[in-house]
Amino acid sequence: MICLTGFVTLLLIFTAEARVGDSSQLNFCSETEQCLLFDSICNSTTYEVRHYESVKWVSTDYKSLSMELMMFQSFWRLYGYITGENEEGKKIDMTAPVLMKIPEKKIFQQGVFTMSFLLPAEYQNNPPQPTNKDVYIQEMPAMNVYVRSHGDMMHTFADKKHCEELSSALRPVNAKYEKGFHYGAGYNRPSWNKKCHSEVWYVVEGDPVCNNSEADDQNPEP
Ligand SMILES: *[C@@H]1O[C@H](CO)[C@@H](O)[C@H](O)[C@H]1NC(C)=O
Ligand SMILES: *[C@@H]1O[C@H](CO)[C@@H](O)[C@H](O)[C@H]1NC(C)=O
């Protein structure tokens, strides 16, 4: 019985760890050793549907008018955490993507932006606590997301443009997703002279919609 429990626990640890893994498994994730992995559910011509398992991130919130005004400060808080501002004084490897939870808001409105670094597999179960009170560990639940990939660095106008493209692709197929925020995922260090890979994500509500033929089966909304 004890052996069995041990085995099941071990299995759970492995399943959890398997979702933060070797970057060689993702061709667009090449600047860090470990990346966030996912299961691909389906692709339409304009977007992708992925499943992410629950994983832990180190995060910081910042109330701001725009992404540009919060990015550096947030980045340095999280960078502080991975370079030793944690209760064990551990140096923790950088991973990808850097995730931004971006509020859907009017351009001159303030909103809370959340930047997160993914914890490497070896810290997923027992992350050292941050010493900076503005930094916290969070476990994001498992989720399905609608994804659109693009080659721009993350900034307000690129983000807005690609989100609009994604939402216009989702509208005709009647795909439901959580409103009020979206995610921006960046896989590269900032640099002007190289190709980069970024993504916008909407969190799927209900069953993911993969293509038009499926949406045709659904009753149109009044
Ligand atoms: C969707 O497209 C991606 C990128 O081209 C590919 O890696 C993935 O396997 C595809 N997924 C499915 C379910 O076909
Ligand atoms: C659309 O989805 C249906 C049902 O899931 C599937 O049978 C069909 O092959 C898909 N078509 C395309 C073009 O992906």
JSON list of C-alpha atoms and ligand atoms in Angstrom, two decimals:
[
{"chain": "A", "resi": 1, "resn": "MET", "atom": "CA", "xyz": [0.00, 0.00, 0.00]},
{"chain": "A", "resi": 2, "resn": "ILE", "atom": "CA", "xyz": [2.79, 2.38, 0.96]},
{"chain": "A", "resi": 3, "resn": "CYS", "atom": "CA", "xyz": [4.67, 1.37, -2.17]},
{"chain": "A", "resi": 4, "resn": "LEU", "atom": "CA", "xyz": [1.62, 2.01, -4.26]},
{"chain": "A", "resi": 5, "resn": "THR", "atom": "CA", "xyz": [1.04, 5.43, -2.72]},
{"chain": "A", "resi": 6, "resn": "GLY", "atom": "CA", "xyz": [4.68, 6.22, -3.32]},
{"chain": "A", "resi": 7, "resn": "PHE", "atom": "CA", "xyz": [4.38, 5.12, -6.90]},
{"chain": "A", "resi": 8, "resn": "VAL", "atom": "CA", "xyz": [1.28, 7.22, -7.49]},
{"chain": "A", "resi": 9, "resn": "THR", "atom": "CA", "xyz": [2.95, 10.25, -5.91]},
{"chain": "A", "resi": 10, "resn": "LEU", "atom": "CA", "xyz": [6.00, 9.71, -8.07]},
{"chain": "A", "resi": 11, "resn": "LEU", "atom": "CA", "xyz": [3.79, 9.42, -11.12]},
{"chain": "A", "resi": 12, "resn": "LEU", "atom": "CA", "xyz": [2.07, 12.69, -10.22]},
{"chain": "A", "resi": 13, "resn": "ILE", "atom": "CA", "xyz": [5.40, 14.43, -9.79]},
{"chain": "A", "resi": 14, "resn": "PHE", "atom": "CA", "xyz": [6.56, 13.16, -13.15]},
{"chain": "A", "resi": 15, "resn": "THR", "atom": "CA", "xyz": [3.37, 14.20, -14.88]},
{"chain": "A", "resi": 16, "resn": "ALA", "atom": "CA", "xyz": [3.63, 17.65, -13.35]},
{"chain": "A", "resi": 17, "resn": "GLU", "atom": "CA", "xyz": [7.29, 17.99, -14.22]},
{"chain": "A", "resi": 18, "resn": "ALA", "atom": "CA", "xyz": [6.78, 16.74, -17.73]},
{"chain": "A", "resi": 19, "resn": "ARG", "atom": "CA", "xyz": [5.01, 19.99, -18.60]},
{"chain": "A", "resi": 20, "resn": "VAL", "atom": "CA", "xyz": [8.06, 22.09, -17.92]},
{"chain": "A", "resi": 21, "resn": "GLY", "atom": "CA", "xyz": [10.68, 20.45, -20.03]},
{"chain": "A", "resi": 22, "resn": "ASP", "atom": "CA", "xyz": [13.59, 20.41, -22.37]},
{"chain": "A", "resi": 23, "resn": "SER", "atom": "CA", "xyz": [13.44, 23.28, -24.85]},
{"chain": "A", "resi": 24, "resn": "SER", "atom": "CA", "xyz": [14.55, 21.00, -27.71]},
{"chain": "A", "resi": 25, "resn": "GLN", "atom": "CA", "xyz": [10.94, 19.83, -27.82]},
{"chain": "A", "resi": 26, "resn": "LEU", "atom": "CA", "xyz": [9.72, 23.22, -29.06]},
{"chain": "A", "resi": 27, "resn": "ASN", "atom": "CA", "xyz": [11.34, 24.72, -32.11]},
{"chain": "A", "resi": 28, "resn": "PHE", "atom": "CA", "xyz": [10.35, 28.31, -31.23]},
{"chain": "A", "resi": 29, "resn": "CYS", "atom": "CA", "xyz": [11.71, 28.06, -27.70]},
{"chain": "A", "resi": 30, "resn": "SER", "atom": "CA", "xyz": [15.47, 28.18, -28.08]},
{"chain": "A", "resi": 31, "resn": "GLU", "atom": "CA", "xyz": [16.97, 30.71, -25.66]},
{"chain": "A", "resi": 32, "resn": "THR", "atom": "CA", "xyz": [16.47, 28.82, -22.41]},
{"chain": "A", "resi": 33, "resn": "GLU", "atom": "CA", "xyz": [17.07, 25.22, -21.36]},
{"chain": "A", "resi": 34, "resn": "GLN", "atom": "CA", "xyz": [13.53, 24.69, -20.10]},
{"chain": "A", "resi": 35, "resn": "CYS", "atom": "CA", "xyz": [10.25, 25.75, -21.62]},
{"chain": "A", "resi": 36, "resn": "LEU", "atom": "CA", "xyz": [6.58, 25.43, -20.91]},
{"chain": "A", "resi": 37, "resn": "LEU", "atom": "CA", "xyz": [5.24, 22.46, -22.85]},
{"chain": "A", "resi": 38, "resn": "PHE", "atom": "CA", "xyz": [1.68, 21.76, -23.96]},
{"chain": "A", "resi": 39, "resn": "ASP", "atom": "CA", "xyz": [-0.54, 19.35, -25.85]},
{"chain": "A", "resi": 40, "resn": "SER", "atom": "CA", "xyz": [-1.76, 20.57, -29.19]},
{"chain": "A", "resi": 41, "resn": "ILE", "atom": "CA", "xyz": [-5.51, 20.00, -29.44]},
{"chain": "A", "resi": 42, "resn": "CYS", "atom": "CA", "xyz": [-6.19, 21.26, -32.95]},
{"chain": "A", "resi": 43, "resn": "ASN", "atom": "CA", "xyz": [-5.33, 23.93, -35.46]},
{"chain": "A", "resi": 44, "resn": "SER", "atom": "CA", "xyz": [-7.47, 26.09, -37.65]},
{"chain": "A", "resi": 45, "resn": "THR", "atom": "CA", "xyz": [-5.86, 28.07, -40.44]},
{"chain": "A", "resi": 46, "resn": "THR", "atom": "CA", "xyz": [-5.86, 31.19, -38.24]},
{"chain": "A", "resi": 47, "resn": "TYR", "atom": "CA", "xyz": [-5.35, 29.94, -34.70]},
{"chain": "A", "resi": 48, "resn": "GLU", "atom": "CA", "xyz": [-4.17, 27.03, -32.59]},
{"chain": "A", "resi": 49, "resn": "VAL", "atom": "CA", "xyz": [-5.83, 25.34, -29.61]},
{"chain": "A", "resi": 50, "resn": "ARG", "atom": "CA", "xyz": [-3.51, 24.09, -26.84]},
{"chain": "A", "resi": 51, "resn": "HIS", "atom": "CA", "xyz": [-3.89, 22.41, -23.49]},
{"chain": "A", "resi": 52, "resn": "TYR", "atom": "CA", "xyz": [-1.61, 23.51, -20.66]},
{"chain": "A", "resi": 53, "resn": "GLU", "atom": "CA", "xyz": [-1.30, 21.57, -17.43]},
{"chain": "A", "resi": 54, "resn": "SER", "atom": "CA", "xyz": [-1.33, 23.37, -14.12]},
{"chain": "A", "resi": 55, "resn": "VAL", "atom": "CA", "xyz": [2.12, 24.87, -13.42]},
{"chain": "A", "resi": 56, "resn": "LYS", "atom": "CA", "xyz": [3.70, 27.24, -10.92]},
{"chain": "A", "resi": 57, "resn": "TRP", "atom": "CA", "xyz": [4.98, 30.67, -11.82]},
{"chain": "A", "resi": 58, "resn": "VAL", "atom": "CA", "xyz": [6.67, 33.47, -9.93]},
{"chain": "A", "resi": 59, "resn": "SER", "atom": "CA", "xyz": [4.63, 36.60, -10.54]},
{"chain": "A", "resi": 60, "resn": "THR", "atom": "CA", "xyz": [4.31, 40.29, -9.84]},
{"chain": "A", "resi": 61, "resn": "ASP", "atom": "CA", "xyz": [1.36, 42.66, -10.32]},
{"chain": "A", "resi": 62, "resn": "TYR", "atom": "CA", "xyz": [1.71, 46.22, -11.51]},
{"chain": "A", "resi": 63, "resn": "LYS", "atom": "CA", "xyz": [-0.99, 48.82, -11.93]},
{"chain": "A", "resi": 64, "resn": "SER", "atom": "CA", "xyz": [-0.28, 50.83, -15.02]},
{"chain": "A", "resi": 65, "resn": "LEU", "atom": "CA", "xyz": [-1.60, 52.65, -18.06]},
{"chain": "A", "resi": 66, "resn": "SER", "atom": "CA", "xyz": [0.38, 50.50, -20.45]},
{"chain": "A", "resi": 67, "resn": "MET", "atom": "CA", "xyz": [2.64, 47.52, -20.83]},
{"chain": "A", "resi": 68, "resn": "GLU", "atom": "CA", "xyz": [5.60, 49.76, -21.66]},
{"chain": "A", "resi": 69, "resn": "LEU", "atom": "CA", "xyz": [5.30, 51.55, -18.32]},
{"chain": "A", "resi": 70, "resn": "MET", "atom": "CA", "xyz": [5.35, 48.39, -16.22]},
{"chain": "A", "resi": 71, "resn": "MET", "atom": "CA", "xyz": [7.60, 46.01, -18.09]},
{"chain": "A", "resi": 72, "resn": "PHE", "atom": "CA", "xyz": [11.04, 46.95, -16.84]},
{"chain": "A", "resi": 73, "resn": "GLN", "atom": "CA", "xyz": [10.09, 47.36, -13.21]},
{"chain": "A", "resi": 74, "resn": "SER", "atom": "CA", "xyz": [8.20, 44.05, -13.22]},
{"chain": "A", "resi": 75, "resn": "PHE", "atom": "CA", "xyz": [11.01, 42.30, -15.03]},
{"chain": "A", "resi": 76, "resn": "TRP", "atom": "CA", "xyz": [13.59, 43.47, -12.46]},
{"chain": "A", "resi": 77, "resn": "ARG", "atom": "CA", "xyz": [11.44, 42.27, -9.56]},
{"chain": "A", "resi": 78, "resn": "LEU", "atom": "CA", "xyz": [11.22, 38.79, -11.05]},
{"chain": "A", "resi": 79, "resn": "TYR", "atom": "CA", "xyz": [14.84, 38.87, -12.13]},
{"chain": "A", "resi": 80, "resn": "GLY", "atom": "CA", "xyz": [15.67, 39.68, -8.50]},
{"chain": "A", "resi": 81, "resn": "TYR", "atom": "CA", "xyz": [13.81, 36.56, -7.40]},
{"chain": "A", "resi": 82, "resn": "ILE", "atom": "CA", "xyz": [15.70, 34.26, -9.78]},
{"chain": "A", "resi": 83, "resn": "THR", "atom": "CA", "xyz": [19.07, 35.78, -8.93]},
{"chain": "A", "resi": 84, "resn": "GLY", "atom": "CA", "xyz": [18.75, 35.22, -5.19]},
{"chain": "A", "resi": 85, "resn": "GLU", "atom": "CA", "xyz": [15.99, 37.33, -3.65]},
{"chain": "A", "resi": 86, "resn": "ASN", "atom": "CA", "xyz": [14.32, 34.25, -2.23]},
{"chain": "A", "resi": 87, "resn": "GLU", "atom": "CA", "xyz": [14.39, 32.63, 1.19]},
{"chain": "A", "resi": 88, "resn": "GLU", "atom": "CA", "xyz": [16.95, 30.02, 0.15]},
{"chain": "A", "resi": 89, "resn": "GLY", "atom": "CA", "xyz": [19.14, 32.48, -1.72]},
{"chain": "A", "resi": 90, "resn": "LYS", "atom": "CA", "xyz": [18.90, 30.22, -4.76]},
{"chain": "A", "resi": 91, "resn": "LYS", "atom": "CA", "xyz": [19.95, 31.16, -8.28]},
{"chain": "A", "resi": 92, "resn": "ILE", "atom": "CA", "xyz": [17.24, 29.90, -10.58]},
{"chain": "A", "resi": 93, "resn": "ASP", "atom": "CA", "xyz": [17.54, 29.44, -14.35]},
{"chain": "A", "resi": 94, "resn": "MET", "atom": "CA", "xyz": [15.55, 31.62, -16.68]},
{"chain": "A", "resi": 95, "resn": "THR", "atom": "CA", "xyz": [12.84, 29.76, -18.61]},
{"chain": "A", "resi": 96, "resn": "ALA", "atom": "CA", "xyz": [10.40, 30.63, -21.37]},
{"chain": "A", "resi": 97, "resn": "PRO", "atom": "CA", "xyz": [7.93, 32.00, -22.04]},
{"chain": "A", "resi": 98, "resn": "VAL", "atom": "CA", "xyz": [7.70, 35.17, -20.00]},
{"chain": "A", "resi": 99, "resn": "LEU", "atom": "CA", "xyz": [3.97, 35.50, -19.55]},
{"chain": "A", "resi": 100, "resn": "MET", "atom": "CA", "xyz": [2.01, 38.72, -19.25]},
{"chain": "A", "resi": 101, "resn": "LYS", "atom": "CA", "xyz": [-1.58, 38.84, -18.14]},
{"chain": "A", "resi": 102, "resn": "ILE", "atom": "CA", "xyz": [-2.90, 41.89, -19.92]},
{"chain": "A", "resi": 103, "resn": "PRO", "atom": "CA", "xyz": [-6.14, 43.62, -18.93]},
{"chain": "A", "resi": 104, "resn": "GLU", "atom": "CA", "xyz": [-8.54, 44.56, -21.73]},
{"chain": "A", "resi": 105, "resn": "LYS", "atom": "CA", "xyz": [-8.92, 48.26, -21.12]},
{"chain": "A", "resi": 106, "resn": "LYS", "atom": "CA", "xyz": [-9.25, 51.60, -22.81]},
{"chain": "A", "resi": 107, "resn": "ILE", "atom": "CA", "xyz": [-6.01, 53.21, -23.79]},
{"chain": "A", "resi": 108, "resn": "PHE", "atom": "CA", "xyz": [-6.02, 55.89, -21.07]},
{"chain": "A", "resi": 109, "resn": "GLN", "atom": "CA", "xyz": [-7.32, 53.63, -18.32]},
{"chain": "A", "resi": 110, "resn": "GLN", "atom": "CA", "xyz": [-5.24, 52.03, -15.63]},
{"chain": "A", "resi": 111, "resn": "GLY", "atom": "CA", "xyz": [-5.22, 48.28, -15.30]},
{"chain": "A", "resi": 112, "resn": "VAL", "atom": "CA", "xyz": [-3.37, 45.59, -13.38]},
{"chain": "A", "resi": 113, "resn": "PHE", "atom": "CA", "xyz": [-0.76, 43.79, -15.46]},
{"chain": "A", "resi": 114, "resn": "THR", "atom": "CA", "xyz": [0.82, 40.60, -14.16]},
{"chain": "A", "resi": 115, "resn": "MET", "atom": "CA", "xyz": [4.21, 39.43, -15.36]},
{"chain": "A", "resi": 116, "resn": "SER", "atom": "CA", "xyz": [5.29, 35.86, -14.62]},
{"chain": "A", "resi": 117, "resn": "PHE", "atom": "CA", "xyz": [8.39, 33.72, -15.01]},
{"chain": "A", "resi": 118, "resn": "LEU", "atom": "CA", "xyz": [7.87, 29.99, -15.24]},
{"chain": "A", "resi": 119, "resn": "LEU", "atom": "CA", "xyz": [9.57, 28.01, -12.46]},
{"chain": "A", "resi": 120, "resn": "PRO", "atom": "CA", "xyz": [11.96, 25.34, -13.77]},
{"chain": "A", "resi": 121, "resn": "ALA", "atom": "CA", "xyz": [10.91, 21.69, -13.29]},
{"chain": "A", "resi": 122, "resn": "GLU", "atom": "CA", "xyz": [13.18, 21.21, -10.24]},
{"chain": "A", "resi": 123, "resn": "TYR", "atom": "CA", "xyz": [11.40, 24.08, -8.43]},
{"chain": "A", "resi": 124, "resn": "GLN", "atom": "CA", "xyz": [7.83, 23.24, -9.45]},
{"chain": "A", "resi": 125, "resn": "ASN", "atom": "CA", "xyz": [7.05, 21.25, -6.31]},
{"chain": "A", "resi": 126, "resn": "ASN", "atom": "CA", "xyz": [8.84, 23.35, -3.75]},
{"chain": "A", "resi": 127, "resn": "PRO", "atom": "CA", "xyz": [9.62, 26.85, -4.95]},
{"chain": "A", "resi": 128, "resn": "PRO", "atom": "CA", "xyz": [11.63, 29.04, -2.56]},
{"chain": "A", "resi": 129, "resn": "GLN", "atom": "CA", "xyz": [9.50, 31.89, -1.21]},
{"chain": "A", "resi": 130, "resn": "PRO", "atom": "CA", "xyz": [10.25, 35.37, -2.57]},
{"chain": "A", "resi": 131, "resn": "THR", "atom": "CA", "xyz": [11.72, 37.90, -0.12]},
{"chain": "A", "resi": 132, "resn": "ASN", "atom": "CA", "xyz": [10.31, 40.88, -2.04]},
{"chain": "A", "resi": 133, "resn": "LYS", "atom": "CA", "xyz": [6.71, 41.38, -0.87]},
{"chain": "A", "resi": 134, "resn": "ASP", "atom": "CA", "xyz": [5.64, 42.43, -4.38]},
{"chain": "A", "resi": 135, "resn": "VAL", "atom": "CA", "xyz": [6.61, 39.03, -5.77]},
{"chain": "A", "resi": 136, "resn": "TYR", "atom": "CA", "xyz": [4.56, 35.88, -5.24]},
{"chain": "A", "resi": 137, "resn": "ILE", "atom": "CA", "xyz": [4.31, 32.26, -6.31]},
{"chain": "A", "resi": 138, "resn": "GLN", "atom": "CA", "xyz": [1.12, 31.21, -8.07]},
{"chain": "A", "resi": 139, "resn": "GLU", "atom": "CA", "xyz": [-0.18, 27.96, -9.39]},
{"chain": "A", "resi": 140, "resn": "MET", "atom": "CA", "xyz": [-2.12, 28.49, -12.57]},
{"chain": "A", "resi": 141, "resn": "PRO", "atom": "CA", "xyz": [-4.88, 25.96, -13.15]},
{"chain": "A", "resi": 142, "resn": "ALA", "atom": "CA", "xyz": [-4.85, 23.68, -16.17]},
{"chain": "A", "resi": 143, "resn": "MET", "atom": "CA", "xyz": [-6.40, 25.43, -19.15]},
{"chain": "A", "resi": 144, "resn": "ASN", "atom": "CA", "xyz": [-7.11, 25.33, -22.85]},
{"chain": "A", "resi": 145, "resn": "VAL", "atom": "CA", "xyz": [-6.11, 28.40, -24.82]},
{"chain": "A", "resi": 146, "resn": "TYR", "atom": "CA", "xyz": [-6.67, 29.85, -28.28]},
{"chain": "A", "resi": 147, "resn": "VAL", "atom": "CA", "xyz": [-3.29, 30.93, -29.59]},
{"chain": "A", "resi": 148, "resn": "ARG", "atom": "CA", "xyz": [-2.08, 33.21, -32.31]},
{"chain": "A", "resi": 149, "resn": "SER", "atom": "CA", "xyz": [1.68, 33.35, -32.91]},
{"chain": "A", "resi": 150, "resn": "HIS", "atom": "CA", "xyz": [3.48, 36.35, -34.31]},
{"chain": "A", "resi": 151, "resn": "GLY", "atom": "CA", "xyz": [6.96, 37.72, -34.86]},
{"chain": "A", "resi": 152, "resn": "ASP", "atom": "CA", "xyz": [6.76, 41.03, -32.97]},
{"chain": "A", "resi": 153, "resn": "MET", "atom": "CA", "xyz": [8.23, 41.85, -29.59]},
{"chain": "A", "resi": 154, "resn": "MET", "atom": "CA", "xyz": [5.58, 42.43, -26.96]},
{"chain": "A", "resi": 155, "resn": "HIS", "atom": "CA", "xyz": [4.36, 46.00, -26.97]},
{"chain": "A", "resi": 156, "resn": "THR", "atom": "CA", "xyz": [0.95, 47.66, -26.81]},
{"chain": "A", "resi": 157, "resn": "PHE", "atom": "CA", "xyz": [0.33, 48.06, -30.53]},
{"chain": "A", "resi": 158, "resn": "ALA", "atom": "CA", "xyz": [1.55, 44.62, -31.59]},
{"chain": "A", "resi": 159, "resn": "ASP", "atom": "CA", "xyz": [-0.43, 43.06, -28.78]},
{"chain": "A", "resi": 160, "resn": "LYS", "atom": "CA", "xyz": [-3.59, 44.92, -29.74]},
{"chain": "A", "resi": 161, "resn": "LYS", "atom": "CA", "xyz": [-3.22, 44.07, -33.41]},
{"chain": "A", "resi": 162, "resn": "HIS", "atom": "CA", "xyz": [-2.68, 40.34, -32.85]},
{"chain": "A", "resi": 163, "resn": "CYS", "atom": "CA", "xyz": [-5.47, 40.15, -30.29]},
{"chain": "A", "resi": 164, "resn": "GLU", "atom": "CA", "xyz": [-7.86, 41.72, -32.75]},
{"chain": "A", "resi": 165, "resn": "GLU", "atom": "CA", "xyz": [-6.79, 39.18, -35.37]},
{"chain": "A", "resi": 166, "resn": "LEU", "atom": "CA", "xyz": [-7.36, 36.35, -32.93]},
{"chain": "A", "resi": 167, "resn": "SER", "atom": "CA", "xyz": [-10.73, 37.59, -31.75]},
{"chain": "A", "resi": 168, "resn": "SER", "atom": "CA", "xyz": [-11.90, 38.12, -35.34]},
{"chain": "A", "resi": 169, "resn": "ALA", "atom": "CA", "xyz": [-10.92, 34.55, -36.13]},
{"chain": "A", "resi": 170, "resn": "LEU", "atom": "CA", "xyz": [-12.83, 33.27, -33.09]},
{"chain": "A", "resi": 171, "resn": "ARG", "atom": "CA", "xyz": [-16.01, 35.29, -33.63]},
{"chain": "A", "resi": 172, "resn": "PRO", "atom": "CA", "xyz": [-17.33, 33.56, -36.79]},
{"chain": "A", "resi": 173, "resn": "VAL", "atom": "CA", "xyz": [-16.81, 30.09, -35.29]},
{"chain": "A", "resi": 174, "resn": "ASN", "atom": "CA", "xyz": [-18.64, 31.18, -32.14]},
{"chain": "A", "resi": 175, "resn": "ALA", "atom": "CA", "xyz": [-15.69, 30.27, -29.91]},
{"chain": "A", "resi": 176, "resn": "LYS", "atom": "CA", "xyz": [-16.16, 31.31, -26.28]},
{"chain": "A", "resi": 177, "resn": "TYR", "atom": "CA", "xyz": [-13.29, 32.61, -24.18]},
{"chain": "A", "resi": 178, "resn": "GLU", "atom": "CA", "xyz": [-12.78, 34.46, -20.92]},
{"chain": "A", "resi": 179, "resn": "LYS", "atom": "CA", "xyz": [-13.26, 38.19, -21.29]},
{"chain": "A", "resi": 180, "resn": "GLY", "atom": "CA", "xyz": [-11.52, 41.03, -19.53]},
{"chain": "A", "resi": 181, "resn": "PHE", "atom": "CA", "xyz": [-7.94, 39.87, -20.05]},
{"chain": "A", "resi": 182, "resn": "HIS", "atom": "CA", "xyz": [-5.66, 37.88, -22.31]},
{"chain": "A", "resi": 183, "resn": "TYR", "atom": "CA", "xyz": [-2.13, 36.57, -22.12]},
{"chain": "A", "resi": 184, "resn": "GLY", "atom": "CA", "xyz": [0.92, 37.62, -24.05]},
{"chain": "A", "resi": 185, "resn": "ALA", "atom": "CA", "xyz": [3.77, 35.09, -24.16]},
{"chain": "A", "resi": 186, "resn": "GLY", "atom": "CA", "xyz": [7.30, 36.07, -25.17]},
{"chain": "A", "resi": 187, "resn": "TYR", "atom": "CA", "xyz": [10.06, 33.57, -25.94]},
{"chain": "A", "resi": 188, "resn": "ASN", "atom": "CA", "xyz": [13.00, 35.88, -26.70]},
{"chain": "A", "resi": 189, "resn": "ARG", "atom": "CA", "xyz": [15.22, 38.41, -25.01]},
{"chain": "A", "resi": 190, "resn": "PRO", "atom": "CA", "xyz": [14.57, 41.89, -26.35]},
{"chain": "A", "resi": 191, "resn": "SER", "atom": "CA", "xyz": [16.61, 42.57, -29.45]},
{"chain": "A", "resi": 192, "resn": "TRP", "atom": "CA", "xyz": [15.96, 44.66, -32.53]},
{"chain": "A", "resi": 193, "resn": "ASN", "atom": "CA", "xyz": [17.81, 42.64, -35.08]},
{"chain": "A", "resi": 194, "resn": "LYS", "atom": "CA", "xyz": [16.52, 39.13, -34.87]},
{"chain": "A", "resi": 195, "resn": "LYS", "atom": "CA", "xyz": [13.39, 37.17, -35.48]},
{"chain": "A", "resi": 196, "resn": "CYS", "atom": "CA", "xyz": [11.33, 36.54, -32.41]},
{"chain": "A", "resi": 197, "resn": "HIS", "atom": "CA", "xyz": [8.39, 34.42, -31.45]},
{"chain": "A", "resi": 198, "resn": "SER", "atom": "CA", "xyz": [5.52, 35.81, -29.41]},
{"chain": "A", "resi": 199, "resn": "GLU", "atom": "CA", "xyz": [1.96, 34.71, -28.86]},
{"chain": "A", "resi": 200, "resn": "VAL", "atom": "CA", "xyz": [-1.40, 36.01, -27.72]},
{"chain": "A", "resi": 201, "resn": "TRP", "atom": "CA", "xyz": [-3.68, 33.64, -25.81]},
{"chain": "A", "resi": 202, "resn": "TYR", "atom": "CA", "xyz": [-7.35, 33.71, -24.92]},
{"chain": "A", "resi": 203, "resn": "VAL", "atom": "CA", "xyz": [-8.46, 31.24, -22.24]},
{"chain": "A", "resi": 204, "resn": "VAL", "atom": "CA", "xyz": [-11.07, 28.85, -23.68]},
{"chain": "A", "resi": 205, "resn": "GLU", "atom": "CA", "xyz": [-14.49, 28.74, -22.05]},
{"chain": "A", "resi": 206, "resn": "GLY", "atom": "CA", "xyz": [-16.31, 25.44, -22.37]},
{"chain": "A", "resi": 207, "resn": "ASP", "atom": "CA", "xyz": [-15.26, 23.08, -25.16]},
{"chain": "A", "resi": 208, "resn": "PRO", "atom": "CA", "xyz": [-12.68, 24.46, -27.55]},
{"chain": "A", "resi": 209, "resn": "VAL", "atom": "CA", "xyz": [-13.88, 25.17, -31.07]},
{"chain": "A", "resi": 210, "resn": "CYS", "atom": "CA", "xyz": [-11.49, 23.93, -33.67]},
{"chain": "A", "resi": 211, "resn": "ASN", "atom": "CA", "xyz": [-12.95, 24.87, -37.01]},
{"chain": "A", "resi": 212, "resn": "ASN", "atom": "CA", "xyz": [-15.91, 26.15, -38.95]},
{"chain": "A", "resi": 213, "resn": "SER", "atom": "CA", "xyz": [-17.60, 22.84, -39.62]},
{"chain": "A", "resi": 214, "resn": "GLU", "atom": "CA", "xyz": [-17.92, 22.29, -35.90]},
{"chain": "A", "resi": 215, "resn": "ALA", "atom": "CA", "xyz": [-19.41, 25.73, -35.35]},
{"chain": "A", "resi": 216, "resn": "ASP", "atom": "CA", "xyz": [-21.99, 25.07, -38.06]},
{"chain": "A", "resi": 217, "resn": "ASP", "atom": "CA", "xyz": [-23.44, 22.34, -35.87]},
{"chain": "A", "resi": 218, "resn": "GLN", "atom": "CA", "xyz": [-24.06, 24.76, -33.04]},
{"chain": "A", "resi": 219, "resn": "ASN", "atom": "CA", "xyz": [-27.16, 26.89, -32.76]},
{"chain": "A", "resi": 220, "resn": "PRO", "atom": "CA", "xyz": [-26.37, 30.48, -33.64]},
{"chain": "A", "resi": 221, "resn": "GLU", "atom": "CA", "xyz": [-26.82, 32.85, -30.74]},
{"chain": "A", "resi": 222, "resn": "PRO", "atom": "CA", "xyz": [-29.87, 35.10, -30.78]},
{"chain": "B", "resi": 1, "resn": "LIG", "atom": "C1", "xyz": [-0.77, 22.44, -34.91]},
{"chain": "B", "resi": 1, "resn": "LIG", "atom": "O1", "xyz": [0.27, 23.18, -35.49]},
{"chain": "B", "resi": 1, "resn": "LIG", "atom": "C2", "xyz": [1.50, 23.13, -34.77]},
{"chain": "B", "resi": 1, "resn": "LIG", "atom": "C3", "xyz": [2.47, 24.10, -35.39]},
{"chain": "B", "resi": 1, "resn": "LIG", "atom": "O2", "xyz": [2.51, 23.98, -36.77]},
{"chain": "B", "resi": 1, "resn": "LIG", "atom": "C4", "xyz": [1.99, 21.70, -34.74]},
{"chain": "B", "resi": 1, "resn": "LIG", "atom": "O3", "xyz": [3.19, 21.59, -34.01]},
{"chain": "B", "resi": 1, "resn": "LIG", "atom": "C5", "xyz": [0.92, 20.83, -34.07]},
{"chain": "B", "resi": 1, "resn": "LIG", "atom": "O4", "xyz": [1.31, 19.48, -34.07]},
{"chain": "B", "resi": 1, "resn": "LIG", "atom": "C6", "xyz": [-0.42, 20.98, -34.78]},
{"chain": "B", "resi": 1, "resn": "LIG", "atom": "N1", "xyz": [-1.44, 20.29, -34.01]},
{"chain": "B", "resi": 1, "resn": "LIG", "atom": "C7", "xyz": [-2.30, 19.39, -34.49]},
{"chain": "B", "resi": 1, "resn": "LIG", "atom": "C8", "xyz": [-3.27, 18.80, -33.53]},
{"chain": "B", "resi": 1, "resn": "LIG", "atom": "O5", "xyz": [-2.29, 19.08, -35.66]},
{"chain": "B", "resi": 2, "resn": "LIG", "atom": "C1", "xyz": [-13.12, 20.13, -38.32]},
{"chain": "B", "resi": 2, "resn": "LIG", "atom": "O1", "xyz": [-13.59, 19.43, -37.18]},
{"chain": "B", "resi": 2, "resn": "LIG", "atom": "C2", "xyz": [-14.25, 18.24, -37.45]},
{"chain": "B", "resi": 2, "resn": "LIG", "atom": "C3", "xyz": [-14.80, 17.67, -36.16]},
{"chain": "B", "resi": 2, "resn": "LIG", "atom": "O2", "xyz": [-13.92, 17.88, -35.09]},
{"chain": "B", "resi": 2, "resn": "LIG", "atom": "C4", "xyz": [-13.25, 17.29, -38.16]},
{"chain": "B", "resi": 2, "resn": "LIG", "atom": "O3", "xyz": [-13.89, 16.08, -38.47]},
{"chain": "B", "resi": 2, "resn": "LIG", "atom": "C5", "xyz": [-12.75, 17.94, -39.44]},
{"chain": "B", "resi": 2, "resn": "LIG", "atom": "O4", "xyz": [-11.77, 17.14, -40.06]},
{"chain": "B", "resi": 2, "resn": "LIG", "atom": "C6", "xyz": [-12.15, 19.31, -39.15]},
{"chain": "B", "resi": 2, "resn": "LIG", "atom": "N1", "xyz": [-11.83, 20.00, -40.39]},
{"chain": "B", "resi": 2, "resn": "LIG", "atom": "C7", "xyz": [-10.70, 20.68, -40.59]},
{"chain": "B", "resi": 2, "resn": "LIG", "atom": "C8", "xyz": [-10.57, 21.38, -41.89]},
{"chain": "B", "resi": 2, "resn": "LIG", "atom": "O5", "xyz": [-9.80, 20.73, -39.74]}
]
